[in-house]
mmCIF file of C-alpha atoms in Angstrom:
data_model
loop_
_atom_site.group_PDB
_atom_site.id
_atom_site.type_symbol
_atom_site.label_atom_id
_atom_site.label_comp_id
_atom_site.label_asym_id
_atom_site.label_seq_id
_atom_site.Cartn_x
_atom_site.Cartn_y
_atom_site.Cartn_z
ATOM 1 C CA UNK A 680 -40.358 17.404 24.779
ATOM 2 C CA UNK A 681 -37.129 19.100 24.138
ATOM 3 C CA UNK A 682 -35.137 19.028 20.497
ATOM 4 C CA UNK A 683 -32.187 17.412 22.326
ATOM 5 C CA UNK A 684 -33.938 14.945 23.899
ATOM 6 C CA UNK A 685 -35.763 13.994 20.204
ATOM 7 C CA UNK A 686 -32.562 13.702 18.901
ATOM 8 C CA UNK A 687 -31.117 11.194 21.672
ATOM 9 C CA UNK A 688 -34.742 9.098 20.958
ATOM 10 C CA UNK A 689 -35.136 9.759 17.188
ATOM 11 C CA UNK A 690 -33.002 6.259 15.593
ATOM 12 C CA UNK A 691 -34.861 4.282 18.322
ATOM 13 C CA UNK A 692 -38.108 5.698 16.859
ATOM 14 C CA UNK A 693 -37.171 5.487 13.271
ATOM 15 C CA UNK A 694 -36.261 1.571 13.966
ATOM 16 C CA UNK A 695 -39.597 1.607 15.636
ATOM 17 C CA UNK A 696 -37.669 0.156 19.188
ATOM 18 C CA UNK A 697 -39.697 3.045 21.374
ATOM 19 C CA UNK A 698 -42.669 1.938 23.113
ATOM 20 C CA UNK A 699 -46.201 3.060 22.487
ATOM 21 C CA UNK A 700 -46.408 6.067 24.880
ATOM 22 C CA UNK A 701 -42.913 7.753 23.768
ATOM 23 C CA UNK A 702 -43.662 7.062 19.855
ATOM 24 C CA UNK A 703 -46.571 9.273 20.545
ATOM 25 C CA UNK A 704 -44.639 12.083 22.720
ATOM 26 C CA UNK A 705 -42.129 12.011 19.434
ATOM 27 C CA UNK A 706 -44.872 12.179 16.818
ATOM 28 C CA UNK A 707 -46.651 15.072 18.332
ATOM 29 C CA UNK A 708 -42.920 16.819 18.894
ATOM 30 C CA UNK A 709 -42.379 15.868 15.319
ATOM 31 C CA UNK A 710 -45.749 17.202 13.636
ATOM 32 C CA UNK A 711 -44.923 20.710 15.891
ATOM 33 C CA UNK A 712 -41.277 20.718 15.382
ATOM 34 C CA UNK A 713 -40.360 21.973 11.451
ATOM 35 C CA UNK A 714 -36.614 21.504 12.453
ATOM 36 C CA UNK A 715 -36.957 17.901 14.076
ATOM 37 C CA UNK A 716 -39.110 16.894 11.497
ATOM 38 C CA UNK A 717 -36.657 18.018 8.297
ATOM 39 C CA UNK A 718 -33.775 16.255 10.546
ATOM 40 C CA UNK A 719 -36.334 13.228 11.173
ATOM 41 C CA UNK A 720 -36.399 12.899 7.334
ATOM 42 C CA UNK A 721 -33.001 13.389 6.326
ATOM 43 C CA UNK A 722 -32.392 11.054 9.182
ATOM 44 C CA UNK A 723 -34.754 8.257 7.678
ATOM 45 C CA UNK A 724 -33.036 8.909 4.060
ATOM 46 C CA UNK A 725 -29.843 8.431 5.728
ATOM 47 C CA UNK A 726 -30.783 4.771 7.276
ATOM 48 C CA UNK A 727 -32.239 4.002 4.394
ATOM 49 C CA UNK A 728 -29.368 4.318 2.440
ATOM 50 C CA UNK A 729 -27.693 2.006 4.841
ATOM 51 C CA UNK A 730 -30.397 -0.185 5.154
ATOM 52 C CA UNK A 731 -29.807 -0.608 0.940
ATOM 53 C CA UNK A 732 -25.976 -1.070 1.143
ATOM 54 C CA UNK A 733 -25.969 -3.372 3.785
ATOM 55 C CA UNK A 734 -27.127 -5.974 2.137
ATOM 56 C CA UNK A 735 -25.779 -5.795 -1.656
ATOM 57 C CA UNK A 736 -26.714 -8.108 -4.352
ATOM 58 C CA UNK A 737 -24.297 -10.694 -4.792
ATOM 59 C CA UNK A 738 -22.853 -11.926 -8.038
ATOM 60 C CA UNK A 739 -23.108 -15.962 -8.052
ATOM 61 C CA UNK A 740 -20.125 -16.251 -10.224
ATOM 62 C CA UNK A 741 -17.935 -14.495 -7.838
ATOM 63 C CA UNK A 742 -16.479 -16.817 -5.563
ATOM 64 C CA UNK A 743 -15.758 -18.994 -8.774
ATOM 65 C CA UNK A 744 -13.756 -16.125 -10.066
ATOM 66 C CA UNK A 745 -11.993 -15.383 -7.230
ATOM 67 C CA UNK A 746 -11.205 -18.834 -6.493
ATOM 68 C CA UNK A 747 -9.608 -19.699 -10.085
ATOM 69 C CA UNK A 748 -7.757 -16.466 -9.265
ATOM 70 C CA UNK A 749 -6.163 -17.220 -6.763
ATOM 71 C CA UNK A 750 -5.263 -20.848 -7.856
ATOM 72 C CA UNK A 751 -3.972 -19.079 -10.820
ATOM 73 C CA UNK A 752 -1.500 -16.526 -8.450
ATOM 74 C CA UNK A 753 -0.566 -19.662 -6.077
ATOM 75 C CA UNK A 754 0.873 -21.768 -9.161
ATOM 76 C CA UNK A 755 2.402 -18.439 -10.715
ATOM 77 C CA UNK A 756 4.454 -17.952 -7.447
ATOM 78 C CA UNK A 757 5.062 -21.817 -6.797
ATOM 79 C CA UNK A 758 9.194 -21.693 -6.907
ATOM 80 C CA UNK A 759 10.689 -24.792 -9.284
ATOM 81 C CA UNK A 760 12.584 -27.460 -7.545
ATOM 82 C CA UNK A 761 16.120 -26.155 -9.053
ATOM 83 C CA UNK A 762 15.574 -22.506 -7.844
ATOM 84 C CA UNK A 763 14.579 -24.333 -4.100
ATOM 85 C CA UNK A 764 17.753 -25.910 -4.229
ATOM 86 C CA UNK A 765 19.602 -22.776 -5.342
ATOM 87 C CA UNK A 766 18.167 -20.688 -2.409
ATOM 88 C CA UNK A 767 17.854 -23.532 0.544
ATOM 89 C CA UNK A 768 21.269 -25.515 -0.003
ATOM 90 C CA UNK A 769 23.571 -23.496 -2.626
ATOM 91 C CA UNK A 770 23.408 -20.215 -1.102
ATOM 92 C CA UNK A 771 24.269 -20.886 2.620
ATOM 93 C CA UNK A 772 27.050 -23.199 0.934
ATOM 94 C CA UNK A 773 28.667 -19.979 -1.427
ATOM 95 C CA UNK A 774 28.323 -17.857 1.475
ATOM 96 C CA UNK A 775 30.067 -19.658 4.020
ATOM 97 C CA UNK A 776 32.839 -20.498 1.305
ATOM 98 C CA UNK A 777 33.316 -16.546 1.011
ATOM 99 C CA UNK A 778 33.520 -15.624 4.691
ATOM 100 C CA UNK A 779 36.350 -18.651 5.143
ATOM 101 C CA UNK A 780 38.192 -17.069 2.376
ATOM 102 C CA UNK A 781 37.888 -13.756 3.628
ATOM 103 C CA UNK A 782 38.812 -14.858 7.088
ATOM 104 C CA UNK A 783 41.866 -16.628 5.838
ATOM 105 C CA UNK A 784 42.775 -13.858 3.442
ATOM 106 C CA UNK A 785 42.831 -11.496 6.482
ATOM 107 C CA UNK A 786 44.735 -13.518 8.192
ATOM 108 C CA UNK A 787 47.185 -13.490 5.793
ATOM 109 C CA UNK A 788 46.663 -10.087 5.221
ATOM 110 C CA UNK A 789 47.037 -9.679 8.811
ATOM 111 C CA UNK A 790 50.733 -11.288 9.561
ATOM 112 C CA UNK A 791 53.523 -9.427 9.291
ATOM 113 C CA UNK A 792 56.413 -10.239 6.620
ATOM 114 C CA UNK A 793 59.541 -11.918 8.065
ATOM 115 C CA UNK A 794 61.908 -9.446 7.683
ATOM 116 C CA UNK A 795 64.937 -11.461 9.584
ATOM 117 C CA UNK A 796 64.465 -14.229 6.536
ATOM 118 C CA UNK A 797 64.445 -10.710 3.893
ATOM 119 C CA UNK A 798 67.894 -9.276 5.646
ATOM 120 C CA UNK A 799 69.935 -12.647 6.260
ATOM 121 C CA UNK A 800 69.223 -13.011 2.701
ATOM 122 C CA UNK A 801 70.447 -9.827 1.376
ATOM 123 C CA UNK A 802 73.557 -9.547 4.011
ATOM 124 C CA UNK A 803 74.494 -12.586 2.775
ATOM 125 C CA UNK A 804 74.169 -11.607 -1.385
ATOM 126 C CA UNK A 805 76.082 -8.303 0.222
ATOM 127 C CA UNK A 806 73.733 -5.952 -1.560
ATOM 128 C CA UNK A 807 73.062 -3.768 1.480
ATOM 129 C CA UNK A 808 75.628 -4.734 4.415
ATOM 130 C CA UNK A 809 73.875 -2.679 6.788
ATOM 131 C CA UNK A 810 70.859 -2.762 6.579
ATOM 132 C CA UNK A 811 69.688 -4.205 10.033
ATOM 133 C CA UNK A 812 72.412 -3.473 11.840
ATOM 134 C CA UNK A 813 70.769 -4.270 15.203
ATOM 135 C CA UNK A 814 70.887 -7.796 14.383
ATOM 136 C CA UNK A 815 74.744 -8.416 13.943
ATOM 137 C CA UNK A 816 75.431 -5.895 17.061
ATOM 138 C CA UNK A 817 73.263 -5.323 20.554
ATOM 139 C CA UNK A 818 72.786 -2.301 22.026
ATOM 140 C CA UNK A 819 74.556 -3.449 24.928
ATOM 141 C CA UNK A 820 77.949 -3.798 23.139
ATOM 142 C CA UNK A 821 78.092 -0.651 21.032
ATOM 143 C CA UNK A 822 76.962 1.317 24.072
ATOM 144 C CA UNK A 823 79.844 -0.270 26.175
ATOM 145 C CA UNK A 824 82.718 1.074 23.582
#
């Protein structure tokens, strides 16, 4: 039998899942083979360490710890009623007050100033008599003269 081929059969072996006339072939490889043998043993080290950590020991008091644990973090992060209405009903509420304000602000923001209202006022109080003089005459009649 060739190395590679011990190596393909050698977990299936170790597990003892071969049947009787391969174990045999592998043995007699094995007691020949110096290489396949020292990789045979490191191999069964290897699943046996696997075979120990598969299965740990368990600690009977753990689920009770763990359990009061988390009961402990689910009432620490339990919100109060006041802070459920401040974040479910308040909130929405303040925000949608500020975005009409800002909305209306722009608007007002937005408009332009009545300057006719400004002009009639101080053409009337004389202050500056010409000031808009497009209002008093059209274009039409100053380009006629």
């Amino acid at each position: 039998m060739k190395c590679k081929t011990l190596h393909k059969k050698l977990i299936f072996f170790l597990e003892g899942d071969l049947p009787p006339t391969k174990i045999e072939e592998v043995q007699i490889h094995l007691d020949g083979c110096s290489s396949c043998a020292a990789f045979a043993q490191e191999l069964k080290l290897t699943l046996g360490i696997i075979g120990i950590e598969k299965n740990p020991d368990v600690n009977p008091y753990f689920y009770t710890r763990l359990k009061a644990k988390l009961e402990n973090r689910a009432t620490q992060n339990s919100p109060a009623f006041g802070h459920m209405i401040l974040a479910k009903i308040l909130q929405p509420a303040f925000f949608s007050v500020l975005l009409i304000l800002g909305i209306y602000s722009g608007i007002k923001i937005g408009t332009p100033a009545s300057t006719k209202e400004y002009t009639i006022t101080l053409m009337q109080n004389q202050k500056i008599p010409y000031l808009n003089e497009m209002v008093t005459e059209t274009i039409e009649t100053s380009l006629m003269e």
